[in-house]
Short mmCIF file of C-alpha atoms in Angstrom, two decimals:
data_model
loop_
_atom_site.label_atom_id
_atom_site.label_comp_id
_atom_site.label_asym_id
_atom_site.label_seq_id
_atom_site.Cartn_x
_atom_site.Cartn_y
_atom_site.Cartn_z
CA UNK W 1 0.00 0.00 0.00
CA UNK W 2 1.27 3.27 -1.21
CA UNK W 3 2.26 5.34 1.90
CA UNK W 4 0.28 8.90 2.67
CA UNK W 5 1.91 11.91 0.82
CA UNK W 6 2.56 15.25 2.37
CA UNK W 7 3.47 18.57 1.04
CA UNK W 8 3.63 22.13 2.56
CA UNK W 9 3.16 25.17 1.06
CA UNK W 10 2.06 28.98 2.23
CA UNK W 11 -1.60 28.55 0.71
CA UNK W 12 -3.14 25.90 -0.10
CA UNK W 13 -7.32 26.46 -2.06
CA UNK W 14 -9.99 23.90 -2.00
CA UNK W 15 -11.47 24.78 -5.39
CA UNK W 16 -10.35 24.77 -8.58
CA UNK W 17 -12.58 27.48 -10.91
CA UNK W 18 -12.06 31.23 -11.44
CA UNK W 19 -12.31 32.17 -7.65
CA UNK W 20 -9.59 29.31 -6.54
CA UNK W 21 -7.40 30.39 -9.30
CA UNK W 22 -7.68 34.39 -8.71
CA UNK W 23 -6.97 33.80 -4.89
CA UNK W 24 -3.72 31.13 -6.44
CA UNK W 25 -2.97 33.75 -8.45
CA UNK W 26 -3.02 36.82 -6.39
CA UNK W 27 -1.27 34.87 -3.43
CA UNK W 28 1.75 34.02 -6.09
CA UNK W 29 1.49 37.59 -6.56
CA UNK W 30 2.49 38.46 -3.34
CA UNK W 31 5.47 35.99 -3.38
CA UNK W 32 3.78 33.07 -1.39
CA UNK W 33 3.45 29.32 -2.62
CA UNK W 34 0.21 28.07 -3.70
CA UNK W 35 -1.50 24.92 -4.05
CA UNK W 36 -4.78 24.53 -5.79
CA UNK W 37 -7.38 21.09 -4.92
CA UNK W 38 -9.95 20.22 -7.83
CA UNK W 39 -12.50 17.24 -8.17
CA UNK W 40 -13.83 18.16 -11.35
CA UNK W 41 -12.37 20.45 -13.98
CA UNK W 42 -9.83 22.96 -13.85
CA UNK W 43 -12.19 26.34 -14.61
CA UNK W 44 -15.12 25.33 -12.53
CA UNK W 45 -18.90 25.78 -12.88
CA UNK W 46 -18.23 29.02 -14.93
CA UNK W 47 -16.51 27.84 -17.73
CA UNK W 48 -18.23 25.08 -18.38
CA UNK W 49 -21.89 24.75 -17.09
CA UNK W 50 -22.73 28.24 -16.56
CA UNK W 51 -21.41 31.88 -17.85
CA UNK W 52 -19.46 30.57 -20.85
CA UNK W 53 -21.84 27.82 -22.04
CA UNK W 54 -24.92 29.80 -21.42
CA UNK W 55 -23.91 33.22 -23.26
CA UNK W 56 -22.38 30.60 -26.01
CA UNK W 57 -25.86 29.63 -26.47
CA UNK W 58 -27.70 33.37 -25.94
CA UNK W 59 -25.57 35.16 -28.08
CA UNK W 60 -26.91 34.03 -31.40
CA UNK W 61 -30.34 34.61 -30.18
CA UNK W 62 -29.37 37.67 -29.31
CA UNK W 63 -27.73 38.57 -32.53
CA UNK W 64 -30.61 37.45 -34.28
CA UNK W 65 -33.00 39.51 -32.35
CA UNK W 66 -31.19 42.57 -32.84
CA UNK W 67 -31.21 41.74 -36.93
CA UNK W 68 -34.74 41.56 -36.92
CA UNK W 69 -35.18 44.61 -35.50
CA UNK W 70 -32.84 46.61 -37.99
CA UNK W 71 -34.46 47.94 -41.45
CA UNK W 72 -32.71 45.92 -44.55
CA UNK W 73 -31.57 43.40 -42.59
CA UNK W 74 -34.32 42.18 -41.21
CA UNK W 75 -36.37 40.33 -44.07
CA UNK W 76 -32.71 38.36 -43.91
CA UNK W 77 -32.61 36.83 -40.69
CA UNK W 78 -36.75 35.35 -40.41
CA UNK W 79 -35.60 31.69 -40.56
CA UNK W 80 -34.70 29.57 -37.75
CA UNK W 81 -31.28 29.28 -36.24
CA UNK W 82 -28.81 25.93 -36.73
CA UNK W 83 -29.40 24.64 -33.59
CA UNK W 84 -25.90 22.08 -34.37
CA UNK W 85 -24.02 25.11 -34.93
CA UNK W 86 -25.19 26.85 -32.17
CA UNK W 87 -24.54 23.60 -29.67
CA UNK W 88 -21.28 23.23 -31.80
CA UNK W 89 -20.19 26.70 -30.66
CA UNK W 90 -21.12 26.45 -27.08
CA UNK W 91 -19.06 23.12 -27.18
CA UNK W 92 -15.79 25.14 -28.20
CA UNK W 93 -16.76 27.31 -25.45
CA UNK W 94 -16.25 24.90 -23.01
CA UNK W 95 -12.56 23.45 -24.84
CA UNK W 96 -15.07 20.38 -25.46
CA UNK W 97 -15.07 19.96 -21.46
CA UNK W 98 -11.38 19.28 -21.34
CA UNK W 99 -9.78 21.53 -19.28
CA UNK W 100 -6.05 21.21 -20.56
CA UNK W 101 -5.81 25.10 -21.33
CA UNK W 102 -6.39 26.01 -17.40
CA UNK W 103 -4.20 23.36 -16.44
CA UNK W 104 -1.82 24.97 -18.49
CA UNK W 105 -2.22 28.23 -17.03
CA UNK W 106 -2.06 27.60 -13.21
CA UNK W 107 1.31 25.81 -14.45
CA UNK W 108 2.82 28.94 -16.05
CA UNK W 109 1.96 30.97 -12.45
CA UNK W 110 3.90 28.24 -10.71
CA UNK W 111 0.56 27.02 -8.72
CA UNK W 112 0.89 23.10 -8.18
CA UNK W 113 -2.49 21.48 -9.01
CA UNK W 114 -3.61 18.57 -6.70
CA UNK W 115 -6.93 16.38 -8.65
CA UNK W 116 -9.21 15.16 -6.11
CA UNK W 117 -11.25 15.22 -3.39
CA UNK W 118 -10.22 18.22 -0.89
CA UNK W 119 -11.30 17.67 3.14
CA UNK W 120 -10.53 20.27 6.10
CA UNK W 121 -8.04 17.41 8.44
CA UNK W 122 -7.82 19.95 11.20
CA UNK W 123 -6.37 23.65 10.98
CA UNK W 124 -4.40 24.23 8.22
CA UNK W 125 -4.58 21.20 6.63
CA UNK W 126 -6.30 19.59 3.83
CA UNK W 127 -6.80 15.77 3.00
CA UNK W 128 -6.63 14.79 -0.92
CA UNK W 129 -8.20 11.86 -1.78
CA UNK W 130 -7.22 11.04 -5.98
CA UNK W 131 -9.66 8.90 -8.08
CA UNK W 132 -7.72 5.98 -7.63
CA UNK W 133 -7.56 6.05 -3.41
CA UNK W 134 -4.09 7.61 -3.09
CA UNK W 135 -3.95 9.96 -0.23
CA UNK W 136 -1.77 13.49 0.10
CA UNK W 137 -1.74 15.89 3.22
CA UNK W 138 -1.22 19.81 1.87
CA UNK W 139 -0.12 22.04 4.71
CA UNK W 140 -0.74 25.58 5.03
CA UNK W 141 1.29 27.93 6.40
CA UNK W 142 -0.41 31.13 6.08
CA UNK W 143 -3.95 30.05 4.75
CA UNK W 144 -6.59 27.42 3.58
CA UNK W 145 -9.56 29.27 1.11
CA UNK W 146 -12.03 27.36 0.86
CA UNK W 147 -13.77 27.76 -2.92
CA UNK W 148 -16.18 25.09 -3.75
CA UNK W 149 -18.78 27.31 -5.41
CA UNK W 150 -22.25 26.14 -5.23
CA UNK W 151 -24.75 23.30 -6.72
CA UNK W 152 -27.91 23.27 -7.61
CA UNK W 153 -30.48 23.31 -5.11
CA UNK W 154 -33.71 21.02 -5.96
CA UNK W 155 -36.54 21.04 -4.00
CA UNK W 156 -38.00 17.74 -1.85
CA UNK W 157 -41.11 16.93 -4.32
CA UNK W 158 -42.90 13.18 -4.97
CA UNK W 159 -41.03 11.69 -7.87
CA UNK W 160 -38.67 14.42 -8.89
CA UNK W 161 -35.37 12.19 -8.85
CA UNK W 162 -36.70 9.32 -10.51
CA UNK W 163 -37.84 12.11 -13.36
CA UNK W 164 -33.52 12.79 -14.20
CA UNK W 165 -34.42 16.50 -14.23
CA UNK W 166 -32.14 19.22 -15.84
CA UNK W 167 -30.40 21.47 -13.66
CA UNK W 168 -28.16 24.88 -14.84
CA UNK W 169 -25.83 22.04 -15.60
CA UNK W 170 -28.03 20.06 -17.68
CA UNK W 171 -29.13 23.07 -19.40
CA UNK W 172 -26.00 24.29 -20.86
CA UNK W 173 -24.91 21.06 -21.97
CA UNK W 174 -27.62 18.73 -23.54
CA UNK W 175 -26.72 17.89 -26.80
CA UNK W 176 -30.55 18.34 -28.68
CA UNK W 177 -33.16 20.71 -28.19
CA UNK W 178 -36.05 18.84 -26.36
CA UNK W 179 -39.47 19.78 -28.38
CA UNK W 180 -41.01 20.57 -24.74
CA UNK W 181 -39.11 21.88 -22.08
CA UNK W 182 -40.74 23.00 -18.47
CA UNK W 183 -38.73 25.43 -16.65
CA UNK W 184 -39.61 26.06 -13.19
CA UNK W 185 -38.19 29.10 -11.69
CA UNK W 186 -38.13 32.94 -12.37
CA UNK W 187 -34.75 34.04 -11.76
CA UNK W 188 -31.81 34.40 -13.99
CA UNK W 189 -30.87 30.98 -15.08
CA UNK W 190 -34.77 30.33 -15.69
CA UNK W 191 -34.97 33.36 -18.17
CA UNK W 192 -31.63 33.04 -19.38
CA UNK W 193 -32.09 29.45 -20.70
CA UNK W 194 -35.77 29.71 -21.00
CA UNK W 195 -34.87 33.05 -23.70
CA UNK W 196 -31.75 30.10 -25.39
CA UNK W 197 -34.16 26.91 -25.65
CA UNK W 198 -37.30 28.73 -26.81
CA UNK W 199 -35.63 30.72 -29.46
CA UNK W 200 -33.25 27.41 -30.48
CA UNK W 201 -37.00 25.48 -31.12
CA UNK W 202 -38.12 24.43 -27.66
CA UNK W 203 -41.64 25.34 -26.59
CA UNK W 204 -40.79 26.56 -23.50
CA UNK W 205 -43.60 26.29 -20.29
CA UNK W 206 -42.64 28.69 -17.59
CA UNK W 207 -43.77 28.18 -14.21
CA UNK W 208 -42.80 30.97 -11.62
CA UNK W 209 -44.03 30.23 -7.85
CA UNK W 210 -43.51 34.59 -7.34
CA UNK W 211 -45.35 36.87 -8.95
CA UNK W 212 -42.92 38.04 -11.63
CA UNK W 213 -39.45 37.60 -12.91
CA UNK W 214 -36.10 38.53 -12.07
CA UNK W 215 -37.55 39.75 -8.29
CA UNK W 216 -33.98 40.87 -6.91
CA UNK W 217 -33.92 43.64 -9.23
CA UNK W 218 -36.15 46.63 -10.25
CA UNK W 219 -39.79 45.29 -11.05
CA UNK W 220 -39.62 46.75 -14.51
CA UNK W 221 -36.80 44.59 -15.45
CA UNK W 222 -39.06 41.40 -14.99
CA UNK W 223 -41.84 42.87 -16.47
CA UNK W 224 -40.27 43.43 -19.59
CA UNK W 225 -38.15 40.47 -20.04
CA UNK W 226 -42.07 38.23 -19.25
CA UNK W 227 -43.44 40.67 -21.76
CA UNK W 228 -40.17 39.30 -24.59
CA UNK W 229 -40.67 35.72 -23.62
CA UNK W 230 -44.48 35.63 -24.25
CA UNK W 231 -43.57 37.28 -27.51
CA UNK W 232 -41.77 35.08 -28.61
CA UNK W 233 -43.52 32.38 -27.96
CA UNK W 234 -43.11 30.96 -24.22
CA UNK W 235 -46.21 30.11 -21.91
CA UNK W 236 -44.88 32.37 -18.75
CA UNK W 237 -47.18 31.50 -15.74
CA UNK W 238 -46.64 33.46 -12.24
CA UNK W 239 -48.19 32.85 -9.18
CA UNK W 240 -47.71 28.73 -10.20
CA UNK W 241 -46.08 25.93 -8.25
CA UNK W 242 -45.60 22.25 -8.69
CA UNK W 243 -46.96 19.55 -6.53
CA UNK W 244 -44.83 16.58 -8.26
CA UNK W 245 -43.24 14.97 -11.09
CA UNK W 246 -43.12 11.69 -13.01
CA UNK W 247 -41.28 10.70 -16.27
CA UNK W 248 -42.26 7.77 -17.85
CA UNK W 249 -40.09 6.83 -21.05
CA UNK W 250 -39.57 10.40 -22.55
CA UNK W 251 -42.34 11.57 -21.07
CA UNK W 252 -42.18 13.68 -17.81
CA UNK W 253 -45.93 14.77 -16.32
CA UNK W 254 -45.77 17.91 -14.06
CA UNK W 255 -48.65 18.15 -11.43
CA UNK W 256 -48.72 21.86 -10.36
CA UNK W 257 -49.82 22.87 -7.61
CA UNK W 258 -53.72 23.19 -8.64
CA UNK W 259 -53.95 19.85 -9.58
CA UNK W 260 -53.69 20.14 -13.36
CA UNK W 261 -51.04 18.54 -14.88
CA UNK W 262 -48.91 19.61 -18.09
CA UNK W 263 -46.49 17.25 -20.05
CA UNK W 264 -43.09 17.87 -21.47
CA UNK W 265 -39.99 15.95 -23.21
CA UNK W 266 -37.32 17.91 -20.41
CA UNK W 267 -37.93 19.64 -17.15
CA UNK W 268 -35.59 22.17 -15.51
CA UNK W 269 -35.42 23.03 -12.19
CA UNK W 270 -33.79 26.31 -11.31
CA UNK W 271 -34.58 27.42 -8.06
CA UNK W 272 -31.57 28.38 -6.25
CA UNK W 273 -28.36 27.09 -5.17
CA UNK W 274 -26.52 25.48 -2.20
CA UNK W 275 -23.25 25.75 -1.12
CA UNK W 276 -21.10 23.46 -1.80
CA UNK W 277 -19.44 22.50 1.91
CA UNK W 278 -21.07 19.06 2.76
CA UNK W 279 -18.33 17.19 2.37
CA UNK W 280 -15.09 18.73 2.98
CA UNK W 281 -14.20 18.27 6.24
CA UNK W 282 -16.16 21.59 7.91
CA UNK W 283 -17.14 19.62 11.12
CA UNK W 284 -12.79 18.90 11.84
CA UNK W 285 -12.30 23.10 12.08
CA UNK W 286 -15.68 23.40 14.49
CA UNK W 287 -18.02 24.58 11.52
CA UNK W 288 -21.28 22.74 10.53
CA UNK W 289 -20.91 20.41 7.08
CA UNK W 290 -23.37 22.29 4.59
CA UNK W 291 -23.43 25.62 5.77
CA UNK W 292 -22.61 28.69 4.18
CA UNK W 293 -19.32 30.04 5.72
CA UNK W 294 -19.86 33.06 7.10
CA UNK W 295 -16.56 35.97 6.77
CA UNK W 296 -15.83 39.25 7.42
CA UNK W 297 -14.88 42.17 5.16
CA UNK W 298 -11.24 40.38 4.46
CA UNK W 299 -13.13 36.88 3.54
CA UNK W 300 -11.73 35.56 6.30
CA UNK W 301 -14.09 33.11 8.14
CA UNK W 302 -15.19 34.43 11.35
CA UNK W 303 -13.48 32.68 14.12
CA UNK W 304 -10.56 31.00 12.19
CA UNK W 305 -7.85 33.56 11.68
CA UNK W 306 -6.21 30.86 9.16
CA UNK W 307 -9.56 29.80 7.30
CA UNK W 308 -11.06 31.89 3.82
CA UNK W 309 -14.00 31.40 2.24
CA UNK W 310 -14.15 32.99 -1.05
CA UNK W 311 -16.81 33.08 -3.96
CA UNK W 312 -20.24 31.87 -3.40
CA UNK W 313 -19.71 29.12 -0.52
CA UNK W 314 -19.88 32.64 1.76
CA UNK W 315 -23.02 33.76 0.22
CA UNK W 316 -22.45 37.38 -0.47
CA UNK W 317 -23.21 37.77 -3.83
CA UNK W 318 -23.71 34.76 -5.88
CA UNK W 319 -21.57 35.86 -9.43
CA UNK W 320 -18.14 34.80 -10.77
CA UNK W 321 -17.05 38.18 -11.46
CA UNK W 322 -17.96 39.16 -8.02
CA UNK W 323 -16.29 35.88 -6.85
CA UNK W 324 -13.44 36.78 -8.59
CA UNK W 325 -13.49 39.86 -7.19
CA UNK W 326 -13.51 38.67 -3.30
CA UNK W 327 -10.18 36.66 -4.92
CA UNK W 328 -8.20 39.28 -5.41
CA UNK W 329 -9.06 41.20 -1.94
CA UNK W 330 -8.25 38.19 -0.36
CA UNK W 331 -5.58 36.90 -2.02
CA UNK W 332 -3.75 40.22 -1.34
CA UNK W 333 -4.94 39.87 2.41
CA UNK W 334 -3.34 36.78 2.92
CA UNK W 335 -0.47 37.93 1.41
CA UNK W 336 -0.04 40.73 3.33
CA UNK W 337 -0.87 39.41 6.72
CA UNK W 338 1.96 36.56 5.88
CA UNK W 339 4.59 39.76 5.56
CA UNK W 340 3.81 40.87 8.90
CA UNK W 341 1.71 43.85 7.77
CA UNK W 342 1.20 45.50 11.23
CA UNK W 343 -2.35 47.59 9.49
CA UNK W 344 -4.63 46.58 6.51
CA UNK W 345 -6.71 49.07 4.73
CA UNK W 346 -9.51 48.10 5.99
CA UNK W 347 -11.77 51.19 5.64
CA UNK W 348 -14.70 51.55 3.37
CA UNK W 349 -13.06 50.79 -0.19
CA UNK W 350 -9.54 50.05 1.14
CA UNK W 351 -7.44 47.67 -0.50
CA UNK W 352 -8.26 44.86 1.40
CA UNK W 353 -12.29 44.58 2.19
CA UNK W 354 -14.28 43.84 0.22
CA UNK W 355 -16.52 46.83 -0.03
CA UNK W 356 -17.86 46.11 -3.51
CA UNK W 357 -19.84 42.77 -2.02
CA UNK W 358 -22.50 45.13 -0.32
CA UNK W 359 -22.39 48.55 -2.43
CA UNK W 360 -21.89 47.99 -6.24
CA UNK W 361 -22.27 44.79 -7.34
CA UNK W 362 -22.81 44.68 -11.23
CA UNK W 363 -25.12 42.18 -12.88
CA UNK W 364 -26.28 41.16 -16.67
CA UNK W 365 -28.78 39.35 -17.51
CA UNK W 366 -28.33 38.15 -21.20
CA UNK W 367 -32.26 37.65 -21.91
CA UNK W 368 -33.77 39.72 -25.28
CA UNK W 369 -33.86 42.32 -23.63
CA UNK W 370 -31.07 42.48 -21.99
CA UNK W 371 -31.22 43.35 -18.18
CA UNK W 372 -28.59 44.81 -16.42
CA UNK W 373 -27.76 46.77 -12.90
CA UNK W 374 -25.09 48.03 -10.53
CA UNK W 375 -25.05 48.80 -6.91
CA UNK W 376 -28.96 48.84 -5.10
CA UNK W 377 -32.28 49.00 -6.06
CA UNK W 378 -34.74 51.15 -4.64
CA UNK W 379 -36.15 48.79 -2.65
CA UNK W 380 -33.34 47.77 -1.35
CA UNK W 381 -32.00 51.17 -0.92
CA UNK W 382 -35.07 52.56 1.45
CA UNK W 383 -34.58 49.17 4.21
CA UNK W 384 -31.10 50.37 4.17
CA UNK W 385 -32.04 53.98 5.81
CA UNK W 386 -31.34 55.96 2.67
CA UNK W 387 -33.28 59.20 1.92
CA UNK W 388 -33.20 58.20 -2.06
CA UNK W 389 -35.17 59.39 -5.52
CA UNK W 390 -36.08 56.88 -8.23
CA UNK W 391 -35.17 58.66 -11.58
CA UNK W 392 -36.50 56.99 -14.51
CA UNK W 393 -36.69 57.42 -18.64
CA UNK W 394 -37.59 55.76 -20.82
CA UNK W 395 -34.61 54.36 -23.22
CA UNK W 396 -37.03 54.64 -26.55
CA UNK W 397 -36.80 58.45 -26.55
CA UNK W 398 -32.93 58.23 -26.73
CA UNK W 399 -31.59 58.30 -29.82
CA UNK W 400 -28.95 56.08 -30.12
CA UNK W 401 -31.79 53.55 -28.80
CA UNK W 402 -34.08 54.50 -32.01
CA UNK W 403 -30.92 53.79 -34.23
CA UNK W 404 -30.19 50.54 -32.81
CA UNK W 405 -33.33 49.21 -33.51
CA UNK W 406 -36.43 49.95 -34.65
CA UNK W 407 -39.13 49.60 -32.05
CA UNK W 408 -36.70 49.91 -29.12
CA UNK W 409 -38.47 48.86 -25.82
CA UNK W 410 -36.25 49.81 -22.38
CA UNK W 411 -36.12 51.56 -19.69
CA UNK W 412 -33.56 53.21 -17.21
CA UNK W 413 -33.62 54.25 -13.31
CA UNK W 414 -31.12 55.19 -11.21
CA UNK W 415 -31.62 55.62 -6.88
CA UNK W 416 -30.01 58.79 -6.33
CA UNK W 417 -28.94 59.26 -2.58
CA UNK W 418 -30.49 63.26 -1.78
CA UNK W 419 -27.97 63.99 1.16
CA UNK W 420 -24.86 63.25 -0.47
CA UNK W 421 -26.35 63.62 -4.23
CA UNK W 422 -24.57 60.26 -5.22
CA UNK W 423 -26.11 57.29 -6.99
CA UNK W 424 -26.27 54.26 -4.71
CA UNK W 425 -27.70 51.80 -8.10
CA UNK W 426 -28.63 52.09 -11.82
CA UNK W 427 -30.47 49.68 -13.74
CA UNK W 428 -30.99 49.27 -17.43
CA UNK W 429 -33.47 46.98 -19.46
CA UNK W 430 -33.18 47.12 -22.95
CA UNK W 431 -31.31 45.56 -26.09
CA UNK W 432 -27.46 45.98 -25.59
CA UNK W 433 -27.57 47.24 -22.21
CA UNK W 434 -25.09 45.02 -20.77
CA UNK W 435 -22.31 47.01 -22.24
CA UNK W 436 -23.88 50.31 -20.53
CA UNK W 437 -23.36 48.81 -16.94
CA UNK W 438 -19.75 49.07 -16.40
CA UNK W 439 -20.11 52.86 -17.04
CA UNK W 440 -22.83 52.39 -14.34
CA UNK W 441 -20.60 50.43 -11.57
CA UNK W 442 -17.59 53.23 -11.79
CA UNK W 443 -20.40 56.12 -11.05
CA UNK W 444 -21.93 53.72 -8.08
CA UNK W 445 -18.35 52.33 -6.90
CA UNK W 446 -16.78 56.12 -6.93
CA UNK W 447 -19.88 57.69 -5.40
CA UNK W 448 -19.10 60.62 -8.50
CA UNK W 449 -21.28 63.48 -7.32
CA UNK W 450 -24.29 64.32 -9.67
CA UNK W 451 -22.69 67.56 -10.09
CA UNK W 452 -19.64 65.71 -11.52
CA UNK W 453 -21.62 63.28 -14.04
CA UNK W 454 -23.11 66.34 -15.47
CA UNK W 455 -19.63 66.83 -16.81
CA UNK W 456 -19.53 63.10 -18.86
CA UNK W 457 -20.92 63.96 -21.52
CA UNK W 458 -21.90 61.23 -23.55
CA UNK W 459 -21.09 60.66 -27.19
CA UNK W 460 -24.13 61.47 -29.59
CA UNK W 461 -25.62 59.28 -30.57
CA UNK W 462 -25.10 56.01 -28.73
CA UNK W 463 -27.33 54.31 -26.46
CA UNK W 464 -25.17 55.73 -23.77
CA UNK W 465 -26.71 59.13 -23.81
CA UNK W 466 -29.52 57.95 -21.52
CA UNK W 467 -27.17 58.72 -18.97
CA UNK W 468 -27.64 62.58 -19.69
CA UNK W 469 -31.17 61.84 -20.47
CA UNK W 470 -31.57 60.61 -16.20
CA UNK W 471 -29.15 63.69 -15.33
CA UNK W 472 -31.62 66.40 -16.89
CA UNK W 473 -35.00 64.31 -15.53
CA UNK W 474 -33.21 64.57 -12.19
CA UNK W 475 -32.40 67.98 -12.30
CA UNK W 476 -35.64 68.88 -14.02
#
């Protein structure tokens, strides 16, 4: 029998995709060793069951959208899309699932890869258990990050595993386009892949337990993206759940929760996620298997001055980029608290909190239209104690909108914060918004005074030009 293994390095990270590489990275930045743990691929959830595969698929349903919408090209672009060339595409997306490229690149940072199974043995250290039984010890020195991501969360109903439903997973990867697909759910994996398989030749059944779509961000934004949907084609119910679920041969039967039943080739369940901590060793360190890991501002896990938890296992805002993000904060942290650095920057957007996590955090939504925000919404804005305004217009009387395409339907708000006359969140909804937001995070993430925007002027005429559009509805 092949004797235990053991290594030692400054940091070792349970968790392989973009977050467990940015922390690698950033902590190789700072001069420490690093030692990434992955079960799966190299690249994580991101690459290739989620952002990559999914905007793979969106992206020539958005293109085609757009076309239609455009005088002298439209007339071109009325036919269906090549649903192999679109599944073809997504599959060179995701490198075909092989994930030799990121191996590659944690290589040329000089971060040693360890494929596996990843457990907590105890402070600082971390169990690897290989595919074929062999067992390695990995002990940290400065840090352990934990960076599992999350799964898909499916709820407890009569007959739902025996039924092999899709998940986000499933979704991005199936290999045909199901003639019927059920998608139950209203948040943005249900309307991103509910916009990809309806428009790719699914008739898509949505059935939304809430009473709209998208509900963590402005109202409109669901509104309109229900409103698209229904255009083109999709049966969007609200206000609907489902009581249980039976496939027999390619045949799954949905019993909602009236009693009436609907029937469909696929079924997709996307309604939520869990972290990813059940089985990696949580209950050694004093911390309960399952659980989200609750941090601080510094991702460090409350408690456990050795212990990170970085991405969405601590549940502070459930994106890559954002993940990403908390990487490089706490990457840098650990770095710096393994020099000796007597004082962090720890106030509000220093170098090493994570500020962004509770203020700005960007988001796109790659439906037709596109939805996208940055920082609060009103809602969300008023429980926090501000004194805020709503400003709205609406995107159709901007020009660069009318030029886009014909028939433009959007909309724009931004919360404006009346005692410090900053904006606290924007939102968009609209064709091509997604490329507005980033404009939209650097306003919310500097807190640039009004008085200061009024002096970015935007180019005429773009799309962008809404922005002085909300400036002059503001000032009135």
């Amino acid at each position: 029998m092949t004797e235990p293994m053991e290594y030692t390095y400054d940091v070792v990270v349970v968790g392989a995709g973009p977050v467990g590489e940015n922390v690698a990275d950033r902590a190789r930045a700072g001069g420490l060793s690093a030692a990434v743990v992955e079960s799966e691929l190299v690249g994580g959830e991101c690459s290739y069951w989620a952002c990559m595969p999914s905007k793979a698929l969106l992206r020539p349903v958005i293109a085609r959208a757009d076309a239609r919408r455009v005088p002298g090209l439209a007339q071109s672009v009325q036919g269906p899309l090549d649903a192999a060339a679109v599944l073809s595409h997504r599959d060179y997306f995701t490198s075909n699932w092989k994930d030799d490229g990121q191996v590659g690149w944690l290589e040329s940072i000089g971060v040693t890869l360890y494929r596996g199974h990843g457990r907590l043995a105890g402070p600082r250290r971390v169990t690897v258990t290989a595919d074929d039984g062999t067992l390695t010890t990995l002990t940290a020195r400065h840090a352990v990050a934990v960076c599992t991501g999350t799964r898909a969360a499916l709820p407890d109903l009569p007959g739902l595993a025996d039924a092999r439903p899709w998940t986000s997973r499933e979704a991005t990867s199936a290999d045909r386009v199901p003639g019927r697909l059920v998608v139950v759910g209203g948040g943005v994996v249900a309307t991103e892949m509910a916009t990809a398989w309806q428009a790719l030749g699914s008739q898509v059944t949505m059935l939304v337990r809430g009473g709209g779509l998208l509900e963590r961000m402005e109202p409109f934004a669901g509104e309109l993206v229900a409103d698209a949907l229904r255009e083109a084609g999709a049966d969007v119910r609200t206000g609907t759940s489902v009581r249980a679920v039976e496939r027999q041969g390619a045949t799954v039967t949905v019993t909602l929760g009236d009693g009436l039943t609907l029937e469909a080739d696929e079924i997709l369940f996307a309604t939520g996620r869990a972290p990813r901590t059940e089985d990696i060793g949580l209950e050694t360190v004093g911390l309960e298997p399952g659980s989200w890991l609750s941090v601080d501002d510094t991702l460090r896990v409350e408690g456990h001055d050795w212990l990170y938890a970085v991405g969405d296992a601590n549940h502070r805002a459930l994106l890559t980029h954002q993940g990403k993000y908390q990487a490089r904060i706490a990457g840098d942290v650990i770095a710096a608290r393994a020099a000796g650095v007597p004082l962090l920057e720890t106030d509000r957007w220093g170098a090493h909190v994570a500020t962004a996590d509770t203020a700005a955090v960007p988001q796109v939504v790659f439906t037709d239209p596109e939805a996208a925000s940055a920082g609060l919404t009103l809602a969300e804005a008023e429980a926090a104690g501000h004194r805020v305004r709503a400003v709205d217009y609406d995107m159709a009387n901007v020009a660069g909108a009318g030029l886009y395409a014909d028939g433009y339907t959007g909309r724009a708000r931004m919360i404006v914060d009346l005692d410090r006359e900053v904006l606290l969140g924007v939102t968009f909804v609209g064709p091509g918004v997604g490329e507005l937001i980033h404009a939209a995070t650097i306003a919310v993430a500097a807190e640039v005074p009004i008085d200061r925007l009024w002096h970015a002027v935007p180019s005429y005429p773009t799309i962008s030009e809404v922005w002085l559009r909300l400036l002059e509805t503001y000032r009135g």
